[in-house]
Coordinates of C-alpha atoms in Angstrom, one line a residue:
Chain A
M839 CA -179.6 -43.0 -14.6
V840 CA -179.4 -40.5 -17.4
E841 CA -181.6 -41.0 -20.2
K842 CA -180.7 -40.3 -23.6
K843 CA -180.8 -36.8 -25.0
T844 CA -180.9 -35.2 -27.9
S845 CA -177.0 -33.4 -28.7
V846 CA -177.7 -29.8 -27.6
R847 CA -174.8 -28.9 -30.3
S848 CA -177.4 -26.6 -32.9
Q849 CA -177.9 -28.2 -36.6
D850 CA -178.9 -24.9 -38.1
P851 CA -175.5 -23.5 -38.8
G852 CA -177.2 -20.0 -38.7
Q853 CA -177.4 -20.5 -34.6
R854 CA -173.5 -22.3 -34.0
R855 CA -171.8 -18.8 -34.6
V856 CA -168.2 -19.3 -33.2
L857 CA -167.2 -16.0 -31.2
D858 CA -164.0 -14.8 -32.8
P859 CA -161.6 -13.3 -30.1
A860 CA -162.4 -10.1 -30.5
A861 CA -166.0 -10.5 -30.7
R862 CA -166.0 -12.7 -27.1
Q863 CA -163.7 -9.8 -26.3
R864 CA -166.7 -7.3 -27.1
R865 CA -169.3 -9.3 -25.1
I866 CA -166.5 -9.7 -22.1
N867 CA -166.4 -5.6 -21.7
R868 CA -170.1 -4.9 -22.4
Q869 CA -170.4 -7.1 -19.2
L870 CA -167.9 -5.3 -17.2
E871 CA -169.4 -2.2 -18.2
A872 CA -172.3 -3.2 -17.0
L873 CA -170.3 -3.4 -13.6
E874 CA -169.8 -0.5 -14.3
N875 CA -174.0 1.1 -13.7
D876 CA -175.3 2.5 -10.5
N877 CA -179.1 1.3 -12.2
F878 CA -180.5 -1.0 -14.0
Q879 CA -184.2 0.0 -13.6
D880 CA -184.9 4.0 -14.7
D881 CA -185.6 6.8 -13.0
P882 CA -188.5 6.2 -11.3
H883 CA -189.1 10.0 -11.5
A884 CA -189.1 10.3 -15.6
G885 CA -191.9 11.6 -17.6
L886 CA -193.8 13.0 -14.5
P887 CA -193.6 16.7 -14.6
Q888 CA -191.3 18.7 -12.6
L889 CA -192.5 19.6 -9.8
G890 CA -190.8 22.4 -7.5
K891 CA -187.7 21.7 -8.4
R892 CA -186.5 25.0 -8.6
L893 CA -187.4 26.0 -4.4
P894 CA -184.3 27.2 -3.2
Q895 CA -183.4 27.2 -0.4
F896 CA -185.5 30.6 1.7
D897 CA -185.1 29.6 4.8
D898 CA -181.4 29.1 4.8
D899 CA -181.2 32.7 3.7
A900 CA -183.3 34.4 6.2
D901 CA -181.5 33.0 9.4
T902 CA -178.1 33.5 8.3
G903 CA -178.7 36.9 7.0
K904 CA -175.9 35.8 4.3
K905 CA -176.7 35.2 0.3
K906 CA -175.5 32.5 -1.6
K907 CA -173.5 33.5 -3.9
K908 CA -175.6 32.5 -7.4
T909 CA -173.9 30.0 -9.6
R910 CA -172.9 31.8 -13.0
G911 CA -175.4 30.6 -15.3
D912 CA -176.2 28.0 -17.8
H913 CA -171.7 28.4 -18.7
F914 CA -171.6 27.5 -15.4
K915 CA -173.4 24.5 -15.3
L916 CA -171.6 22.5 -18.0
R917 CA -168.8 22.8 -17.0
F918 CA -170.2 20.9 -14.0
R919 CA -172.0 18.2 -16.0
K920 CA -168.9 16.6 -18.0
N921 CA -169.1 13.3 -18.2
F922 CA -165.8 10.6 -16.6
Q923 CA -164.8 10.1 -20.4
A924 CA -164.7 14.2 -21.3
L925 CA -162.7 14.5 -17.7
L926 CA -160.2 12.0 -18.3
G927 CA -159.9 12.6 -21.8
E928 CA -158.5 16.4 -20.9
Q929 CA -156.3 15.8 -18.6
N930 CA -154.0 14.1 -21.8
L931 CA -152.5 12.0 -19.8
S932 CA -151.1 10.0 -23.2
V933 CA -148.5 12.5 -23.1
A934 CA -148.3 13.4 -19.7
E935 CA -145.1 12.9 -17.7
G936 CA -144.6 11.1 -14.1
P937 CA -147.5 8.7 -12.6
N938 CA -150.8 9.7 -13.3
Y939 CA -154.8 7.8 -12.9
L940 CA -153.3 5.8 -16.2
T941 CA -149.9 4.5 -15.1
A942 CA -151.4 3.8 -11.6
C943 CA -153.8 0.9 -13.0
A944 CA -152.8 -1.9 -12.1
G945 CA -150.9 -4.7 -14.0
P946 CA -152.2 -8.4 -15.7
P947 CA -151.6 -10.9 -12.8
S948 CA -148.7 -13.1 -12.4
W949 CA -150.7 -16.3 -13.2
P950 CA -153.6 -17.5 -15.5
Q951 CA -157.8 -16.4 -15.2
R952 CA -159.2 -19.4 -13.5
P953 CA -162.2 -21.1 -15.3
F954 CA -165.4 -21.1 -13.5
C955 CA -169.1 -22.4 -14.9
A956 CA -170.6 -19.5 -16.5
V957 CA -174.4 -21.4 -15.0
C958 CA -173.5 -22.4 -11.5
G959 CA -169.9 -20.7 -11.2
F960 CA -167.9 -23.6 -9.1
P961 CA -164.3 -24.2 -10.5
S962 CA -164.7 -26.1 -14.4
P963 CA -161.8 -26.6 -16.8
Y964 CA -164.3 -27.7 -19.8
M965 CA -165.0 -25.2 -22.6
S966 CA -168.5 -25.5 -23.9
A967 CA -169.2 -27.6 -27.2
A968 CA -172.3 -25.7 -27.7
V969 CA -172.0 -22.4 -26.4
P970 CA -168.2 -21.3 -28.2
G971 CA -166.2 -19.4 -26.0
T972 CA -168.4 -20.5 -22.4
V973 CA -167.2 -22.4 -19.8
L974 CA -169.6 -25.2 -18.0
C975 CA -169.5 -27.8 -15.6
M976 CA -170.1 -31.2 -16.6
K977 CA -173.3 -31.1 -14.8
W978 CA -174.9 -28.5 -17.7
T979 CA -173.0 -30.3 -20.4
V980 CA -174.0 -33.6 -22.4
Chain B
M330 CA -163.5 17.2 8.4
M331 CA -165.7 15.7 5.7
D332 CA -164.4 12.0 4.0
N333 CA -166.5 12.8 1.5
G334 CA -169.1 9.8 0.6
S335 CA -167.9 7.8 3.8
I336 CA -170.4 6.9 5.9
I337 CA -173.5 9.4 5.3
P338 CA -174.8 7.9 2.0
N339 CA -173.6 10.6 -0.6
C340 CA -176.1 10.4 -2.8
Q341 CA -179.7 10.7 -3.7
F342 CA -182.6 8.3 -4.1
R343 CA -185.3 7.9 -5.7
S344 CA -188.1 5.5 -4.8
K345 CA -191.3 3.9 -7.1
T346 CA -193.3 4.2 -4.1
A347 CA -192.8 7.5 -3.1
R348 CA -193.5 9.6 -6.0
L349 CA -193.0 13.3 -6.1
K350 CA -190.0 13.3 -3.0
T351 CA -185.9 13.2 -4.1
F352 CA -184.6 12.0 -0.9
T353 CA -181.0 12.9 0.0
A354 CA -178.2 11.3 1.6
N355 CA -179.1 9.4 4.7
Q356 CA -182.9 10.4 4.1
I357 CA -183.0 7.1 3.4
D358 CA -184.1 6.0 6.1
E359 CA -186.5 7.7 5.5
I360 CA -187.9 5.6 3.2
K361 CA -190.8 2.8 3.7
D362 CA -190.2 1.0 0.9
P363 CA -186.7 0.3 -1.0
S364 CA -187.3 -2.1 -3.0
G365 CA -186.4 -0.9 -6.6
L366 CA -184.3 1.9 -5.0
F367 CA -183.2 4.2 -7.7
Y368 CA -179.4 6.0 -7.0
I369 CA -178.7 9.1 -8.4
L370 CA -174.5 9.7 -7.5
P371 CA -172.6 12.7 -8.3
F372 CA -169.3 10.5 -8.5
Q373 CA -168.4 8.3 -11.3
K374 CA -165.5 5.2 -11.4
G375 CA -164.9 7.3 -7.9
Y376 CA -164.5 10.9 -9.4
L377 CA -166.9 14.3 -8.8
V378 CA -168.7 14.7 -11.8
N379 CA -171.7 15.8 -11.4
W380 CA -171.5 19.2 -9.0
D381 CA -175.9 19.5 -9.3
V382 CA -176.0 16.5 -7.3
Q383 CA -173.2 17.2 -4.7
R384 CA -173.8 20.4 -4.2
Q385 CA -177.7 18.7 -3.4
V386 CA -176.1 16.8 -1.1
W387 CA -173.5 19.5 0.7
D388 CA -176.7 22.0 0.6
Y389 CA -178.5 19.1 2.7
L390 CA -176.1 18.2 5.2
F391 CA -174.5 22.1 5.8
G392 CA -178.0 23.3 6.3
K393 CA -180.3 23.3 9.3
E394 CA -181.2 19.8 8.7
M395 CA -178.5 18.3 9.0
Y396 CA -175.0 20.6 10.2
Q397 CA -176.0 23.5 10.5
V398 CA -172.6 24.6 8.9
D399 CA -172.0 28.6 9.5
F400 CA -169.3 28.7 6.7
L401 CA -167.8 31.8 7.1
D402 CA -166.1 30.4 10.5
T403 CA -165.6 27.6 9.3
N404 CA -162.6 25.2 8.4
I405 CA -163.0 22.5 6.5
I406 CA -160.9 19.3 5.7
I407 CA -161.5 17.3 2.6
T408 CA -161.1 14.1 1.4
E409 CA -160.3 13.4 -2.6
P410 CA -159.3 10.7 -4.7
Y411 CA -155.4 10.1 -6.0
F412 CA -154.9 11.6 -9.0
N413 CA -157.6 14.0 -9.0
F414 CA -158.2 15.3 -12.0
T415 CA -157.3 19.5 -12.5
S416 CA -160.3 21.0 -13.6
I417 CA -162.3 18.7 -10.7
Q418 CA -159.9 20.4 -8.1
E419 CA -161.0 23.9 -9.7
S420 CA -164.0 23.6 -9.2
M421 CA -164.0 22.4 -5.8
N422 CA -161.5 24.7 -4.7
E423 CA -165.2 27.1 -6.7
I424 CA -167.4 25.6 -4.9
L425 CA -165.7 25.3 -1.3
F426 CA -164.6 29.2 -1.3
E427 CA -166.7 31.1 -3.6
E428 CA -170.5 29.7 -3.2
Y429 CA -170.0 28.4 0.2
Q430 CA -167.4 30.3 1.4
F431 CA -165.1 28.3 4.0
Q432 CA -162.6 30.4 5.9
A433 CA -160.0 28.0 4.9
V434 CA -160.1 24.7 3.0
L435 CA -157.9 21.8 2.9
R436 CA -157.8 19.1 0.5
V437 CA -156.4 15.6 0.8
N438 CA -156.7 11.6 -0.3
A439 CA -158.1 10.0 2.6
G440 CA -154.9 7.6 2.1
A441 CA -153.5 10.7 3.8
L442 CA -155.8 11.2 6.9
S443 CA -155.6 6.9 7.5
A444 CA -151.6 7.2 7.4
H445 CA -151.6 10.1 9.4
R446 CA -153.9 8.1 12.0
Y447 CA -151.1 4.9 11.9
F448 CA -148.1 7.0 12.8
R449 CA -150.3 8.4 16.0
D450 CA -150.5 5.0 17.2
N451 CA -147.2 3.7 15.3
P452 CA -144.7 7.1 16.4
S453 CA -141.5 5.0 15.9
E454 CA -142.6 3.2 11.8
L455 CA -141.4 5.9 9.6
C456 CA -143.4 4.2 6.2
C457 CA -146.4 2.8 5.6
I458 CA -148.6 0.9 2.9
I459 CA -152.6 2.1 3.4
V460 CA -155.1 -0.2 1.2
D461 CA -158.0 1.6 0.9
S462 CA -160.7 -0.3 -0.2
G463 CA -163.2 1.4 -1.0
Y464 CA -167.0 1.5 -3.0
S465 CA -165.2 3.0 -6.7
F466 CA -162.2 1.0 -6.6
T467 CA -158.7 -0.1 -4.0
H468 CA -156.3 1.9 -4.2
I469 CA -152.3 0.7 -3.0
V470 CA -150.6 3.4 -1.7
P471 CA -147.2 3.7 0.4
Y472 CA -146.4 6.9 2.3
C473 CA -142.8 8.0 3.9
R474 CA -143.4 9.9 6.7
S475 CA -146.3 11.9 5.7
K476 CA -145.8 12.1 1.9
K477 CA -147.3 9.3 -0.9
K478 CA -145.1 7.6 -3.2
K479 CA -147.1 8.3 -6.3
E480 CA -144.7 5.9 -8.8
A481 CA -146.0 3.7 -6.9
I482 CA -150.2 3.6 -6.1
I483 CA -151.7 1.5 -7.1
R484 CA -155.6 1.4 -8.6
I485 CA -157.9 -2.1 -9.1
N486 CA -160.4 -1.4 -10.7
V487 CA -162.1 -3.6 -7.9
G488 CA -165.2 -1.7 -5.2
G489 CA -167.9 -2.6 -3.6
K490 CA -170.2 -1.0 -6.6
L491 CA -168.7 -4.0 -8.7
L492 CA -169.6 -6.7 -5.8
T493 CA -172.9 -5.8 -5.9
N494 CA -173.5 -6.2 -8.9
H495 CA -172.1 -9.3 -10.0
L496 CA -173.7 -10.0 -7.3
K497 CA -176.6 -9.3 -8.6
E498 CA -176.5 -10.2 -11.6
I499 CA -175.5 -13.7 -10.2
I500 CA -178.1 -14.0 -7.9
S501 CA -180.9 -13.1 -11.1
Y502 CA -179.6 -15.4 -12.9
R503 CA -179.6 -18.5 -11.4
Q504 CA -182.6 -17.7 -8.9
L505 CA -184.2 -14.5 -8.9
H506 CA -184.9 -11.1 -10.6
V507 CA -183.1 -8.8 -8.2
M508 CA -181.4 -6.4 -10.2
D509 CA -183.5 -3.3 -9.2
E510 CA -182.5 -4.4 -5.7
T511 CA -179.1 -2.6 -5.1
H512 CA -180.1 -1.6 -1.9
V513 CA -181.6 -4.8 -0.7
I514 CA -178.7 -7.3 -2.6
N515 CA -176.1 -4.7 -1.1
Q516 CA -177.0 -5.4 2.4
V517 CA -177.0 -9.2 1.7
K518 CA -173.2 -8.8 0.1
E519 CA -173.1 -7.2 3.9
D520 CA -174.4 -10.1 5.8
V521 CA -173.4 -13.4 4.1
C522 CA -170.4 -12.0 2.3
Y523 CA -166.6 -13.8 3.3
V524 CA -163.3 -14.5 2.5
S525 CA -162.0 -17.6 1.8
Q526 CA -159.0 -19.0 3.2
D527 CA -158.5 -21.3 0.9
F528 CA -160.8 -21.0 -2.2
Y529 CA -160.6 -24.5 -3.3
R530 CA -161.7 -26.9 -0.5
D531 CA -164.6 -24.2 0.3
M532 CA -165.7 -24.4 -3.3
D533 CA -166.0 -28.7 -2.8
I534 CA -168.0 -27.9 0.5
A535 CA -170.6 -25.9 -1.2
K536 CA -170.7 -28.5 -3.3
L537 CA -172.1 -30.8 -0.9
K538 CA -175.2 -31.9 0.2
G539 CA -177.5 -31.5 2.7
E540 CA -176.1 -30.6 6.2
E541 CA -172.5 -31.2 5.1
N542 CA -173.0 -27.9 3.2
T543 CA -171.8 -25.9 5.9
V544 CA -171.2 -23.2 3.3
M545 CA -174.7 -23.0 2.2
V546 CA -177.1 -20.0 3.7
D547 CA -181.1 -19.9 2.5
Y548 CA -181.7 -15.4 3.3
V549 CA -185.5 -14.4 3.6
L550 CA -185.9 -11.6 1.1
P551 CA -186.8 -8.3 3.4
D552 CA -190.7 -7.5 1.9
F553 CA -191.0 -4.5 4.0
S554 CA -193.9 -4.8 5.7
T555 CA -193.6 -7.6 7.7
I556 CA -189.8 -8.0 7.3
K557 CA -188.2 -5.1 7.3
K558 CA -184.6 -6.1 7.2
G559 CA -183.0 -9.2 5.8
F560 CA -181.8 -12.3 7.6
C561 CA -180.4 -15.6 7.6
K562 CA -182.5 -18.9 8.0
P563 CA -180.8 -20.2 11.5
R564 CA -179.6 -23.5 10.7
E565 CA -181.6 -25.8 12.8
E566 CA -185.4 -24.7 10.4
M567 CA -183.5 -24.4 7.2
V568 CA -185.1 -27.3 5.2
L569 CA -182.6 -28.8 3.2
S570 CA -184.5 -30.8 0.7
G571 CA -188.4 -29.7 -1.1
K572 CA -189.6 -26.0 -0.4
Y573 CA -190.6 -23.9 2.5
K574 CA -194.5 -23.6 3.7
S575 CA -193.9 -19.7 4.5
G576 CA -194.8 -16.7 2.6
E577 CA -190.9 -15.7 2.3
Q578 CA -189.0 -15.3 -0.6
I579 CA -185.6 -17.3 0.2
L580 CA -182.4 -16.9 -1.9
R581 CA -180.2 -19.8 -0.9
L582 CA -176.1 -19.3 -1.2
A583 CA -173.3 -20.8 -1.6
N584 CA -170.4 -20.1 -3.5
E585 CA -172.0 -16.5 -4.5
R586 CA -170.9 -16.0 -0.4
F587 CA -167.1 -16.5 -0.9
A588 CA -166.7 -16.2 -5.0
V589 CA -167.9 -12.3 -5.1
P590 CA -165.1 -10.7 -2.1
E591 CA -162.6 -12.8 -4.3
I592 CA -162.7 -10.4 -7.0
L593 CA -160.8 -8.5 -4.6
F594 CA -158.4 -11.0 -4.8
N595 CA -158.2 -12.5 -8.2
P596 CA -160.3 -9.8 -11.0
S597 CA -159.7 -12.2 -13.0
D598 CA -161.9 -14.3 -12.0
I599 CA -164.2 -12.3 -14.1
G600 CA -162.0 -11.5 -16.8
I601 CA -160.5 -7.7 -15.5
Q602 CA -157.2 -8.2 -16.8
E603 CA -155.3 -6.6 -12.9
M604 CA -153.4 -8.5 -10.5
G605 CA -155.6 -8.7 -6.4
I606 CA -154.5 -7.2 -3.4
P607 CA -152.3 -9.0 -2.3
E608 CA -150.2 -9.1 -5.8
A609 CA -150.7 -5.7 -6.0
I610 CA -149.0 -4.5 -2.2
V611 CA -145.8 -6.9 -3.1
Y612 CA -145.7 -4.8 -6.7
S613 CA -146.3 -1.3 -5.0
I614 CA -143.5 -2.3 -2.2
Q615 CA -141.1 -3.8 -4.6
N616 CA -140.4 -1.0 -6.9
L617 CA -139.8 1.1 -4.3
P618 CA -136.1 1.5 -2.6
E619 CA -134.6 -1.4 -1.8
E620 CA -134.1 -0.8 1.8
M621 CA -137.9 1.1 2.8
Q622 CA -138.9 -2.3 2.1
P623 CA -139.0 -4.0 5.1
H624 CA -140.4 -1.0 6.7
F625 CA -143.7 -1.1 4.5
F626 CA -144.1 -4.6 4.9
K627 CA -144.1 -4.8 8.4
N628 CA -147.0 -2.0 8.2
I629 CA -149.8 -2.7 6.0
V630 CA -153.0 -1.4 7.0
L631 CA -156.2 -1.9 5.6
T632 CA -158.8 0.4 5.1
G633 CA -162.2 1.3 3.0
G634 CA -165.3 -1.0 3.5
N635 CA -164.1 -4.1 1.6
S636 CA -162.1 -5.3 4.6
L637 CA -164.8 -5.8 6.7
F638 CA -165.1 -8.9 4.8
P639 CA -164.7 -11.7 7.7
G640 CA -161.3 -13.4 6.3
F641 CA -160.4 -9.9 4.4
R642 CA -157.2 -9.3 7.1
D643 CA -156.1 -12.7 7.4
R644 CA -156.1 -13.3 3.5
V645 CA -154.9 -10.6 2.6
Y646 CA -152.0 -11.7 5.4
S647 CA -151.3 -14.9 4.0
E648 CA -151.0 -13.7 0.8
V649 CA -148.6 -11.6 1.4
R650 CA -146.5 -13.6 3.2
C651 CA -146.5 -16.2 0.3
L652 CA -145.2 -13.9 -1.7
T653 CA -142.5 -11.9 0.5
P654 CA -138.8 -13.3 1.3
T655 CA -138.5 -14.5 4.4
D656 CA -136.1 -12.8 5.6
Y657 CA -138.8 -9.9 5.7
D658 CA -141.6 -9.1 8.8
V659 CA -145.4 -9.1 7.2
S660 CA -147.4 -7.2 9.5
V661 CA -151.1 -6.3 8.3
V662 CA -152.8 -4.2 10.5
L663 CA -157.0 -3.5 10.3
P664 CA -158.5 -0.8 12.5
E665 CA -161.1 -1.3 14.8
N666 CA -163.2 0.5 12.5
P667 CA -162.0 1.0 8.8
I668 CA -164.6 2.5 7.8
T669 CA -164.1 5.7 10.0
Y670 CA -160.2 5.9 10.1
A671 CA -159.4 8.4 7.6
W672 CA -161.7 10.6 9.3
E673 CA -160.4 9.9 12.6
G674 CA -156.8 11.0 10.5
G675 CA -158.5 14.0 9.7
K676 CA -159.6 14.8 13.2
L677 CA -156.3 14.3 14.5
I678 CA -155.0 16.5 11.8
S679 CA -157.3 19.2 12.8
E680 CA -156.2 19.8 16.1
N681 CA -152.7 19.6 15.4
D682 CA -150.7 22.5 16.0
D683 CA -149.6 23.0 12.2
F684 CA -152.7 22.9 11.3
E685 CA -153.0 26.6 10.4
D686 CA -150.4 26.6 8.4
M687 CA -151.9 23.3 6.1
V688 CA -154.8 24.5 4.8
V689 CA -155.4 27.4 2.6
T690 CA -157.3 30.7 4.1
R691 CA -160.8 32.5 1.6
E692 CA -158.4 35.1 1.6
D693 CA -155.3 33.6 0.1
Y694 CA -157.7 31.9 -2.8
E695 CA -159.3 35.5 -3.5
E696 CA -155.2 36.5 -4.1
N697 CA -153.8 33.7 -5.2
G698 CA -156.4 31.6 -7.3
H699 CA -155.1 27.8 -7.9
S700 CA -152.1 28.0 -7.9
I701 CA -151.8 28.2 -4.1
C702 CA -153.9 25.7 -4.5
E703 CA -151.8 23.0 -6.2
E704 CA -148.8 24.2 -4.4
K705 CA -150.0 23.6 -1.0
F706 CA -152.4 20.2 -1.2
D707 CA -150.8 16.6 -2.4
I708 CA -153.4 15.1 -3.9

């Protein structure tokens, strides 16, 4: 027997934000970007003094008698540290001909997106009344 | 032969318990307590962007603690992603020839090595389509006689990293905060996840209560003191209603087990508007000349770590079969080791008589620069 609950719909109009499609898409994009993260937490070495970071591998040189060619200073290093977006931009693919990284991306699927409950992950056809734009299953709706 | 990143972790690690040391590659095995492990990767979205980190990993692998490479006498075959950016390819040339000073280099896509391996076992076949589903993404690449059909390559932006991150999120939302525990949850994924053959049926089973829910498992998390490695509780020990009396930390997983790998088949489940692997295979083949198509359908090869999910091969087969005209034969092959398959192909190539013609020597590069690499290598 389900006890009568008060409506979960907030009476405060400020709370009840209706997400327009653009805002909803921005939220989805943020979630997808978060899936690209290597780490959720901070570097455990952050803030610690850099101990011996610059020690070269002397042993290798001594054993083989060969010198490792040193990198040619800061300019070289800067080139080696661009991020993905910068490198992609450099390729100028939007004006390139022929198949490339951008054209290779898979197109959209032939069938519609399947709705799942945002809380428990089971398939659900119901949109939440309280949180616009969210799918919930019957378990989480009043 | 280096399939960059395929077996030995191509990254560095930092642990909050070992404050002074940065661990490189397989040194992860030395870490006593890998909880909250922090990852430093040279790759971003499957492309090599951070040479500082990459060089540290390679210095370690090529150095005295590992492979002790004698560079001047050594040829290297190294894998690169499809459509690798020009600047990265040029940096690669410089680092391999000028910094490490290898005697000769062959740069290839991993799929080319897998195709070579496949044709060795199937010499009468002229075409194959390689599915490489790894950490960063999944590529569908048709090969005809060792040349890739560039115009038909498809990239799905779903890989093992995304699956693990998604699993971390849903566990954190539903049960226990594990956002910091990439290493642990990645192991959970490998231990309990599988590909469903009938998604909605498994969803129904996963909803059942008690013993009827044959999908549900209880995973005991490692604490790295008494429990070094996570494991599933044997069915007879599972407490189906109520709490466990022991001090173990337990994850109860049901639909997560198959909903996570399902993303490879339906990326739109999490809002990525891309076709899944079976649809992409069919789409790719159907964009090739009609007379070639039956040859590709007959030689679909699954490689990469995600192929190891139980049920992966059968599901790819049944979906491709449904999408393909009945007069075409469909064959989907899962090699014995989908992770080392490309590497094995590379080894075969290195033993070929014409290997010498495929490489660029350091002398070639010193005389001709990047252009000779651009001509010779099909990246």
